[in-house]
Coordinates of C-alpha atoms and ligand atoms in Angstrom, one line a residue:
X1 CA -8.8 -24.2 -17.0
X2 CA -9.6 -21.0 -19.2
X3 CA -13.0 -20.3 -17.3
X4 CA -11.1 -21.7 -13.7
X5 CA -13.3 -22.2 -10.2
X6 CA -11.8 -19.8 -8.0
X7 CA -11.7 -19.2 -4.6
X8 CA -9.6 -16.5 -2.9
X9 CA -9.2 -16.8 1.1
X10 CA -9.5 -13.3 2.6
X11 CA -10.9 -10.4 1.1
X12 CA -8.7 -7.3 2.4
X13 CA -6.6 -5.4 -0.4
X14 CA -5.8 -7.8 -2.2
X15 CA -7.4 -10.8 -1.9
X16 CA -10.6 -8.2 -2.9
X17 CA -9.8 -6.9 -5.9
X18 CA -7.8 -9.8 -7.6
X19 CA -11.2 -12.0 -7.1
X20 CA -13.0 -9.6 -9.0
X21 CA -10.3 -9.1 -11.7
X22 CA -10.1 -13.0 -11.8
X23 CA -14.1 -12.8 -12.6
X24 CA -13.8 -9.9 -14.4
X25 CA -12.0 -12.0 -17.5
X26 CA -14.4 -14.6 -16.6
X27 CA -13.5 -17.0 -14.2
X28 CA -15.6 -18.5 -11.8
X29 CA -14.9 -16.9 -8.3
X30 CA -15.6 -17.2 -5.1
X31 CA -14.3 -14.9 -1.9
X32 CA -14.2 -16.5 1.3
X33 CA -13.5 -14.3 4.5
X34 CA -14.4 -15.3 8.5
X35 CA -15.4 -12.0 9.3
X36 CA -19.2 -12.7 8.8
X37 CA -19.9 -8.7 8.6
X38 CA -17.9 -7.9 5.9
X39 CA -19.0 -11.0 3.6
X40 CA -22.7 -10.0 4.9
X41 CA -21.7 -6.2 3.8
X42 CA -20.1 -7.5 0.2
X43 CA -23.9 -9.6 -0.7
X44 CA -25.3 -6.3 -0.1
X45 CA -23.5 -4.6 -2.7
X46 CA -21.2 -2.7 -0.3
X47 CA -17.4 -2.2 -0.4
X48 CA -15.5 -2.6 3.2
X49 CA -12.5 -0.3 1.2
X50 CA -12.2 2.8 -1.1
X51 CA -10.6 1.7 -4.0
X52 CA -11.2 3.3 -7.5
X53 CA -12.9 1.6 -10.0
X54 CA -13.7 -1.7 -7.8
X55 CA -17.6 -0.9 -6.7
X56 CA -18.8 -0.8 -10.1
X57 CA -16.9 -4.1 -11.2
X58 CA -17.8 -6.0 -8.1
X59 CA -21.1 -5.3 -8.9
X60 CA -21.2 -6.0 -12.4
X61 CA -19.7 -9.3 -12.2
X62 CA -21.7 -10.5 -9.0
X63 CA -24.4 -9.6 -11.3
X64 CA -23.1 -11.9 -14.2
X65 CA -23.1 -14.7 -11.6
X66 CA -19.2 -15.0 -11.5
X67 CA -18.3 -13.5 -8.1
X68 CA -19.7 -14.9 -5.0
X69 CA -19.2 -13.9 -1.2
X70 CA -19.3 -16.6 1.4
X71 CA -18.1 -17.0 5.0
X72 CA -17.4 -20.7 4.6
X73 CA -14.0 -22.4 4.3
X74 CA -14.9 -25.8 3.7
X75 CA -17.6 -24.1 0.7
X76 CA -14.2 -22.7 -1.1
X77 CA -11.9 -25.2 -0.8
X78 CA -15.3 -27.6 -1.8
X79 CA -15.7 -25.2 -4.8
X80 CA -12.4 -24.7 -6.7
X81 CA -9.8 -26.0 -8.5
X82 CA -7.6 -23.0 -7.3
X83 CA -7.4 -21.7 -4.1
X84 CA -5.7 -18.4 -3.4
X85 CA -4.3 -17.5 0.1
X86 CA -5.1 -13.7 0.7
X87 CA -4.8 -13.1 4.4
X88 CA -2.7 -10.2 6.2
X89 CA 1.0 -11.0 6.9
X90 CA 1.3 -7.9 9.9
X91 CA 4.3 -7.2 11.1
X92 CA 5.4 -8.2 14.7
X93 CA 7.6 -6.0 17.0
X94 CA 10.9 -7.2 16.3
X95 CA 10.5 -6.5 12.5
X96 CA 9.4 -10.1 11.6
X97 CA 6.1 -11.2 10.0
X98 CA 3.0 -12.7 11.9
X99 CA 2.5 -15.7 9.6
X100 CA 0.1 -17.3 11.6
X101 CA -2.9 -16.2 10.0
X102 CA -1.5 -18.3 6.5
X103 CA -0.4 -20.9 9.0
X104 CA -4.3 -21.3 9.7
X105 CA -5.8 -20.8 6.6
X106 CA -3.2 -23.7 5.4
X107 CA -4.5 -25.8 8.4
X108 CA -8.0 -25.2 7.3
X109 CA -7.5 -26.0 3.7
X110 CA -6.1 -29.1 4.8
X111 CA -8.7 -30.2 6.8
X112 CA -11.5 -29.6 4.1
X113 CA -9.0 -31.6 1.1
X114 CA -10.7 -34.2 -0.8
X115 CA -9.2 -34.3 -4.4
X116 CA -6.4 -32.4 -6.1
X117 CA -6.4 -28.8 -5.4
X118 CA -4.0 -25.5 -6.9
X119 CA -3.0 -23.7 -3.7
X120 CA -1.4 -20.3 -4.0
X121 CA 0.1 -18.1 -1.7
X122 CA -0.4 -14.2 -2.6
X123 CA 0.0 -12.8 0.5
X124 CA 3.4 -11.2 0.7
X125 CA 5.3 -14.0 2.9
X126 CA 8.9 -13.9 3.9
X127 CA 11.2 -16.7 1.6
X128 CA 10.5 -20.5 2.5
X129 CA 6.7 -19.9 3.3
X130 CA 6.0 -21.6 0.4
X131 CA 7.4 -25.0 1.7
X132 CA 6.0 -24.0 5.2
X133 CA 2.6 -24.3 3.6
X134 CA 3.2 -27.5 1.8
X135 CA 4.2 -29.0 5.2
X136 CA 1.6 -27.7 6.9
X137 CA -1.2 -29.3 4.4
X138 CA 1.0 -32.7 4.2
X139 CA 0.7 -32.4 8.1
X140 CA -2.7 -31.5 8.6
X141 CA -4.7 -33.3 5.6
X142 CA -6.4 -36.6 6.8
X143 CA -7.4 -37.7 3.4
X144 CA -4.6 -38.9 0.8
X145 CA -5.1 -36.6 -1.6
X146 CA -2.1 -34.2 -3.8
X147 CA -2.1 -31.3 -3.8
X148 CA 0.5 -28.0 -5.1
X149 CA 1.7 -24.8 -3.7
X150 CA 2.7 -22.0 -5.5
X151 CA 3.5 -18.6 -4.9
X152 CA 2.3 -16.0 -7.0
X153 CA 3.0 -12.4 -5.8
X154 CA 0.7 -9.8 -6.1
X155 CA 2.9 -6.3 -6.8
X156 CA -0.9 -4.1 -7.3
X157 CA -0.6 -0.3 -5.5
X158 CA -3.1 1.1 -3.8
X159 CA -4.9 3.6 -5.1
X160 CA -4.4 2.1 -8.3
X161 CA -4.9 -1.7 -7.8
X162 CA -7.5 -2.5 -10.2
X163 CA -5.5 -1.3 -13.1
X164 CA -2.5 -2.4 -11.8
X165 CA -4.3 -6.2 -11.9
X166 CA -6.2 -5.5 -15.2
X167 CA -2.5 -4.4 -16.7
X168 CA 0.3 -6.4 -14.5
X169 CA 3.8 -5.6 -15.4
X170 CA 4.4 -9.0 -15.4
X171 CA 3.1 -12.1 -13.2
X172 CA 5.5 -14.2 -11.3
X173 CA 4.5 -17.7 -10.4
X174 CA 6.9 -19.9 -8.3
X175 CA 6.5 -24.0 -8.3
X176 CA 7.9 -27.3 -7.2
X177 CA 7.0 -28.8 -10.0
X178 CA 5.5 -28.6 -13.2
X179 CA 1.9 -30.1 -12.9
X180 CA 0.4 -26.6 -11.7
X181 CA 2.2 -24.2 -14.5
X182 CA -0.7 -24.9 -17.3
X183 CA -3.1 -24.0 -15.2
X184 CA -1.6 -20.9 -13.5
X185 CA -0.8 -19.7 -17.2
X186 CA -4.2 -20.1 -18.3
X187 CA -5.8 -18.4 -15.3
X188 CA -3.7 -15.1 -16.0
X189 CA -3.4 -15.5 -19.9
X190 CA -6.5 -12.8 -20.3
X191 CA -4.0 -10.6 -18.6
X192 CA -2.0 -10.6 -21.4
X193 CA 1.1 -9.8 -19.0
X194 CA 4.9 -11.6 -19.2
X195 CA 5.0 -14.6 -17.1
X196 CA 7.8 -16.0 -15.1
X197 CA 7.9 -19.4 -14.2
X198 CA 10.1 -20.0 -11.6
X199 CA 10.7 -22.1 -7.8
X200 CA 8.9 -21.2 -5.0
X201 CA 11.5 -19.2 -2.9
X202 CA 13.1 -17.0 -5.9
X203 CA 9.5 -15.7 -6.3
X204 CA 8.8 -15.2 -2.8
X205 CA 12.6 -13.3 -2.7
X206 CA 11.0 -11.4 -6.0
X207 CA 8.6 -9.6 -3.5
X208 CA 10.6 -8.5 -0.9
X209 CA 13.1 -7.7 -3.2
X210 CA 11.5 -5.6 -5.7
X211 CA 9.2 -3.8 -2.7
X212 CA 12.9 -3.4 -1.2
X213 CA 13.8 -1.4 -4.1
X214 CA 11.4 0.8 -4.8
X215 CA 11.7 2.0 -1.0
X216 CA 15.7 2.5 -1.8
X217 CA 14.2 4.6 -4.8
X218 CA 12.4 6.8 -2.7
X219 CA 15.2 7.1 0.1
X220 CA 17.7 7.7 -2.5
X221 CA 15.5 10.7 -4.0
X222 CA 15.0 12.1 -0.1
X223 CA 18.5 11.5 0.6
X224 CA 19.2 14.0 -2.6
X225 CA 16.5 16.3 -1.5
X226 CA 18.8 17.2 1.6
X227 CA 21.7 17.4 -0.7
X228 CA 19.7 20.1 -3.0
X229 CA 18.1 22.1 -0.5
X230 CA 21.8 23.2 1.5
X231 CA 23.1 23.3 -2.4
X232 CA 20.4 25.3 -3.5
X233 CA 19.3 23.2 -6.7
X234 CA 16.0 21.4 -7.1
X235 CA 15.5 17.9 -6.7
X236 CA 12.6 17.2 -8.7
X237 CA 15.0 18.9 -11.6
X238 CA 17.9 16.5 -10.2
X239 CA 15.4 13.3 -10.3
X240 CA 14.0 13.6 -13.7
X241 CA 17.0 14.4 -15.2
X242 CA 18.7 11.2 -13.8
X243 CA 14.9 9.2 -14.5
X244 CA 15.0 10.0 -18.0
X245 CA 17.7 7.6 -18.6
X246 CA 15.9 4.6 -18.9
X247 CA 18.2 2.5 -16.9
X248 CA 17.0 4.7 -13.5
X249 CA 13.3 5.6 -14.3
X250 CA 11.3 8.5 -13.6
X251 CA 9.2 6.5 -11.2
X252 CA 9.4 6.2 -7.2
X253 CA 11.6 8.8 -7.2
X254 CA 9.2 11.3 -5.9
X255 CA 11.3 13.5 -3.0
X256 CA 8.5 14.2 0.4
X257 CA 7.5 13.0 3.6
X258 CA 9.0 9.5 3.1
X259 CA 7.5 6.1 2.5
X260 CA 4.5 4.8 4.6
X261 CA 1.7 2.3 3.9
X262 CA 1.3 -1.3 5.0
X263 CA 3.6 -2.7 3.0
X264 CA 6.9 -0.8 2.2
X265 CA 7.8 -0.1 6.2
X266 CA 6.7 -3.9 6.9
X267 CA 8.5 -5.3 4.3
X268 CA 11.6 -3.5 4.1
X269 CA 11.7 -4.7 8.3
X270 CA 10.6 -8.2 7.0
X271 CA 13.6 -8.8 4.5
X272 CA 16.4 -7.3 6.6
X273 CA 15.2 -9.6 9.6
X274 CA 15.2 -12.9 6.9
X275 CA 18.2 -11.6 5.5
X276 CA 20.3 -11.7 9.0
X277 CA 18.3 -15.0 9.6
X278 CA 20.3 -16.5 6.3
X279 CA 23.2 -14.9 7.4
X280 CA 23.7 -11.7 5.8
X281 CA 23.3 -8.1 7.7
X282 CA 21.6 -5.8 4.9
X283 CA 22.9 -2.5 6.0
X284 CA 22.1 -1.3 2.6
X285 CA 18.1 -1.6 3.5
X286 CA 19.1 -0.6 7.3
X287 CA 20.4 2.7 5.3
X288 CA 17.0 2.9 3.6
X289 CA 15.0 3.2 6.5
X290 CA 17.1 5.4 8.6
X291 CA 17.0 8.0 5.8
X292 CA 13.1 7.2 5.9
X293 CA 12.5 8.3 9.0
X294 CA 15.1 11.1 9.5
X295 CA 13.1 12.4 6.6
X296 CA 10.1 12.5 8.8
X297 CA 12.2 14.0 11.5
X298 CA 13.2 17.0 9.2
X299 CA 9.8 17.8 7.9
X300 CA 8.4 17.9 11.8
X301 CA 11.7 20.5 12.4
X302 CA 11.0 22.5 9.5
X303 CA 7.8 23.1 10.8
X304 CA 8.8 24.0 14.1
X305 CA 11.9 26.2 12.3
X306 CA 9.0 28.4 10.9
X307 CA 6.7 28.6 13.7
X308 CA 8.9 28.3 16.7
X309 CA 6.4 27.6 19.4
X310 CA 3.7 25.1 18.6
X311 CA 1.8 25.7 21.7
X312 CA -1.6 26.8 20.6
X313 CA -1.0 27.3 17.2
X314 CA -3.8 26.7 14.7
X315 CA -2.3 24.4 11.6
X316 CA -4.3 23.2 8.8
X317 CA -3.2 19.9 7.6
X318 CA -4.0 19.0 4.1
X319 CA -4.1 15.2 3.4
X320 CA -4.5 12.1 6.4
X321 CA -3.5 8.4 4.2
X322 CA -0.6 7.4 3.2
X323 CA -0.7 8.5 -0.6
X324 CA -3.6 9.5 -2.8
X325 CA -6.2 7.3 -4.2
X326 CA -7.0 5.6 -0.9
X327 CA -8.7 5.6 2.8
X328 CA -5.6 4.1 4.3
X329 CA -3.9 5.3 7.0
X330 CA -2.0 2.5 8.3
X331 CA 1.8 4.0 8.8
X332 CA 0.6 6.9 7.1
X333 CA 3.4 9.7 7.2
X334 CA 0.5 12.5 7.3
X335 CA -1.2 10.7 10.5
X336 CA 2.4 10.9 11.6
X337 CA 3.0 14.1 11.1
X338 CA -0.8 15.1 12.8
X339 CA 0.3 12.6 16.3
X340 CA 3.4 14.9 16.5
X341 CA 1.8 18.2 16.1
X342 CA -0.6 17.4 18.5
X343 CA 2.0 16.5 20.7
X344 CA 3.5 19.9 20.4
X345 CA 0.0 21.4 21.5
X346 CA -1.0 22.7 18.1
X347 CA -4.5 22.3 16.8
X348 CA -5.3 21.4 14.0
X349 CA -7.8 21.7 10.9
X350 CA -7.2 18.5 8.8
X351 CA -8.7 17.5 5.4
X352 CA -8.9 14.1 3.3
X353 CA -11.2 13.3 0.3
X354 CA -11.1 9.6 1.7
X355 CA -9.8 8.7 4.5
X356 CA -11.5 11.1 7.0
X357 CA -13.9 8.2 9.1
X358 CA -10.3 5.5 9.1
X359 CA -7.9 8.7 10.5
X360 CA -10.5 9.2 13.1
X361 CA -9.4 5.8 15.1
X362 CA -5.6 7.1 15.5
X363 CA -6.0 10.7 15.9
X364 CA -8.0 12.5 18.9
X365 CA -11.2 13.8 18.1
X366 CA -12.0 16.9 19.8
X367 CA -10.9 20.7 20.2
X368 CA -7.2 19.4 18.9
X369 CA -8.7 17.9 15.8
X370 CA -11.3 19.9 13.6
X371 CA -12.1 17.6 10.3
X372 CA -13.4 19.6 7.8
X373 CA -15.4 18.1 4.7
X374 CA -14.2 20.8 2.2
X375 CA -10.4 21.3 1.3
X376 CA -10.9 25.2 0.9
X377 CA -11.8 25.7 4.3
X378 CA -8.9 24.1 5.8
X379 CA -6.8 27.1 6.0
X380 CA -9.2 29.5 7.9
X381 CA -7.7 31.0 10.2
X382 CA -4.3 28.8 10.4
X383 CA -0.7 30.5 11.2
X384 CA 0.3 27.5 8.7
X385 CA -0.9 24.8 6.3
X386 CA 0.8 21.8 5.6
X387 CA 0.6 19.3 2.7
X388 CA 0.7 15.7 3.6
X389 CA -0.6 13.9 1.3
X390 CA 0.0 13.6 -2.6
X391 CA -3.8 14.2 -3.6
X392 CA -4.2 15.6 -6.9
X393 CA -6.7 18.0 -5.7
X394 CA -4.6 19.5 -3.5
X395 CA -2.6 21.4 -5.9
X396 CA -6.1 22.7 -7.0
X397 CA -7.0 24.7 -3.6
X398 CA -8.2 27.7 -4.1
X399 CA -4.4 29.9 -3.5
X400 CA -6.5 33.4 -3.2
X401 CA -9.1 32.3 -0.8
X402 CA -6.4 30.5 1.0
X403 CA -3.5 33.6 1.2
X404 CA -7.0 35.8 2.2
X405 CA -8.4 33.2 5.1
X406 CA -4.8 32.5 6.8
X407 CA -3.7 34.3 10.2
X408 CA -0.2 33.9 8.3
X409 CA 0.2 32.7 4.9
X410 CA 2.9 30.0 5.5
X411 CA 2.8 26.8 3.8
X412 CA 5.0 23.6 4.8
X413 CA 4.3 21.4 1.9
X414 CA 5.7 17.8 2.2
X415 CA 4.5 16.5 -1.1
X416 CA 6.1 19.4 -3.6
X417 CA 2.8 20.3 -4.9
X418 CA 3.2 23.6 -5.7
X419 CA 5.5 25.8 -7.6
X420 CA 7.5 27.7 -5.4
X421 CA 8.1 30.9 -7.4
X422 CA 4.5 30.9 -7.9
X423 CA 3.7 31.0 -4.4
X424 CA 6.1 33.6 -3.3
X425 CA 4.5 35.7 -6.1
X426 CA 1.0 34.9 -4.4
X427 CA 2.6 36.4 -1.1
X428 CA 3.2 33.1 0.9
X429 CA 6.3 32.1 3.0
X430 CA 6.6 28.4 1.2
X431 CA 8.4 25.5 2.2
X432 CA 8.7 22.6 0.4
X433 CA 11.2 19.4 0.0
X434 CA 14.8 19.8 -1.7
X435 CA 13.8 22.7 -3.6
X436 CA 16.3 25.3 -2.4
X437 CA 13.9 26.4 0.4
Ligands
LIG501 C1 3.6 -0.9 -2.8 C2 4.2 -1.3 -4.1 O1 4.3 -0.1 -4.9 C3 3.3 -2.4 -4.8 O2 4.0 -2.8 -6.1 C4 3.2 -3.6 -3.9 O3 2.3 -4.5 -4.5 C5 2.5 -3.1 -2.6 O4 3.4 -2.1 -2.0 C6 2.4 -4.3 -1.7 O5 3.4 -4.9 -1.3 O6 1.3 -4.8 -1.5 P1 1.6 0.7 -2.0 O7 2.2 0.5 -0.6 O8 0.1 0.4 -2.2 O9 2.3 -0.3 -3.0 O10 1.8 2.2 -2.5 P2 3.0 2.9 -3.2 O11 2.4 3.6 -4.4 O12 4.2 2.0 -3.5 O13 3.5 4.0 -2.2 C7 4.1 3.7 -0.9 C8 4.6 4.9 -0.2 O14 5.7 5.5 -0.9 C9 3.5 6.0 -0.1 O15 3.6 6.6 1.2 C10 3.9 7.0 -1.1 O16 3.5 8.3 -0.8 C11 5.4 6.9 -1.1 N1 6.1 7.3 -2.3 C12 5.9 6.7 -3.5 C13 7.0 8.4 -2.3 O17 7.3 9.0 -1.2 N2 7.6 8.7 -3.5 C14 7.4 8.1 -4.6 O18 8.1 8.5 -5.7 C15 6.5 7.0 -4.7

């Protein structure tokens, strides 16, 4: 199995850029999705999400002949030894997980079985799923054929996902029994990465519970950041001088707006719902998300602190997806923080380097809205500018153009990008998070 046929069902995030990691180190691969657009947009050589690094090494290994697009189901399951489940888990309104897309895909599998066949989940599913899809299958498959499912999290950032696939921390595989293990060890062995073997629902649990975490990291940091500003001491000072002992970590402890994305918010929601379904209430997690979005509610006061009246005010707004790197937007604090302004009645002059054309669907075009293709122009004319994003870039604007441009040279920024002393030198009224101001 060292040059595996692989197929990977849905090609979003995820089930995008492991395919063409998987061919990158030379397996076989082949992408199924049912939207016949976007497999029609991937043959031409396009990419339906920014991502760096991905374009060139889609093309180069559809090139090589090892990754292939097609719209066909029965073609992938036909085609492989292992097939990867890829498909969007969304959340529902009570906090649970829609799992009826993997429900289907299972269904379909099943209906196109003819031999023995590797079937892993890698969508992040709530704990049991695993055996969910077994059933399924056993359910659904006509012919008499075995099969195995095993689930194999994918922990990749955006932003940062192909070199967090190229150079995995470590790969988890769950099974119910040992026939699949060889062959899931061989498929990731080019990723030189530490493998745990281990049953189905502990690595399903390892998902929730390690996205669970890092969103406590981040709440724990933002919880401090309230702490330092009414103590006057610095949080960033506070965070790296608890990170530096290596049993905390310097990492995801990053004071700002709070946590958005599609997965953080959706999965901290998922894994306190599953917890109370087991029987346990996870106020710790309940904790984390309250401090989330009472960080949110701080920032938007902050602003209105400094400004008073937002009536007609002209703010520039520096950053629209949820972190730097990427054109997502979905739960994006910064789209957040634009819906509430506009709310208020301010307008506003917003800037991102990607994810421009994806904020336009949630934010009103229009004389309340001006996008603006360069970052430097953003602050023309604005009583305020506010950072919402953590682009590096940012922290590059042009200060003295932007002190000489504004009506009044305040900036509110969520993301700590700039050095406060510095900024009161350059003349600006600066606001930032936990930093004694
Ligand atoms: C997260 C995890 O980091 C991945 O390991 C996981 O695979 C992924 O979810 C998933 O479940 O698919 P992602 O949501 O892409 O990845 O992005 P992160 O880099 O984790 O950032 C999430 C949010 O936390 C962003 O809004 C970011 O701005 C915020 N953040 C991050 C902070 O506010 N402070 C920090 O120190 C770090």
């Amino acid at each position: 199995m060292k040059n595996a046929r692989i197929t990977i069902i849905g090609t979003g995030y995820v089930g995008l850029v492991s395919g063409t990691c998987f061919a990158e180190v030379g397996h076989q691969v082949l992408c199924v999705d049912k939207d016949p657009h976007k497999i029609e947009t991937l043959r031409n050589g396009g990419i339906p999400i920014y991502e760096p690094g991905l374009e060139e090494m889609v093309r180069r290994n559809v090139a090589a002949g090892r990754l292939q697009f097609t719209d066909s189901t029965a073609e992938g399951v036909e085609n492989s030894d292992i097939i990867f489940i890829a498909v969007p888990t969304p959340p529902q309104p009570d906090g649970s997980v829609d799992l009826s897309f993997i429900e289907g895909v299972a269904r379909e599998i099943a209906s196109h079985l003819t031999g023995y066949r590797i079937i892993v989940d890698k969508s992040t599913v709530p704990v049991k799923t695993a055996e969910k899809v077994a059933e399924t299958i056993r359910r659904y498959c006509k012919a008499r054929v075995e099969f195995d499912v095993v689930s194999n999290p994918e922990f990749l950032r955006e932003g940062f996902a192909v070199e967090d696939l190229m150079k995995p921390d470590r790969i988890v595989i769950g099974v119910g029994s040992q026939r699949p293990v060889t062959a899931m060890r061989e498929v990731y062995e080019p990723f030189q990465a530490p493998i745990i073997v281990t049953d189905t629902n502990s690595a399903e649990l390892i998902k929730h519970a390690a996205n669970s975490f890092l969103a406590l990291k981040i709440s724990y940091a933002n919880a401090l950041s309230v702490i330092c500003e009414a103590a006057g001491a610095n949080v960033q000072e506070v965070t790296r001088g608890m990170g530096l002992d290596a049993r905390i970590g310097t990492r995801f402890l990053q004071a700002g707006l709070g946590f958005g994305g599609s997965c953080f918010p959706k999965d901290l929601s998922a894994f306190i719902q599953i917890s109370t379904e087991l029987g346990y209430d996870f106020r710790l997690l309940k904790e984390v998300q309250r401090i989330n979005a009472e960080q949110m509610d701080r920032f938007i006061k902050r602003i209105t602190d400094t400004l008073w009246v937002l009536k007609a005010k002209r703010i520039g707004v520096l950053g629209l997806a949820f972190k730097q790197n990427t054109d997502d937007v979905r739960t994006s604090p910064a789209i957040e923080v634009c819906q509430r302004l506009v709310r208020e009645g301010a307008m506003l002059r917003v800037h991102d380097p990607q994810a421009m054309d994806k904020a336009r669907t949630l934010l009103p075009e229009g004389p309340q809205v001006t996008y603006l293709l360069s970052q430097d122009e953003v602050p023309e004319g604005c009583d305020a500018l506010v950072i919402a994003t953590e682009w590096p870039q940012f922290a590059k604007l042009d200060l003295a153009r932007t002190r000489a441009s504004m009506n009044t040279p305040i900036v509110i920024d969520g993301r700590n990008l700039f050095d406060p002393a510095e900024m009161e030198r350059l003349g600006f009224i600066y606001k930032s998070i936990g930093r004694g101001s």
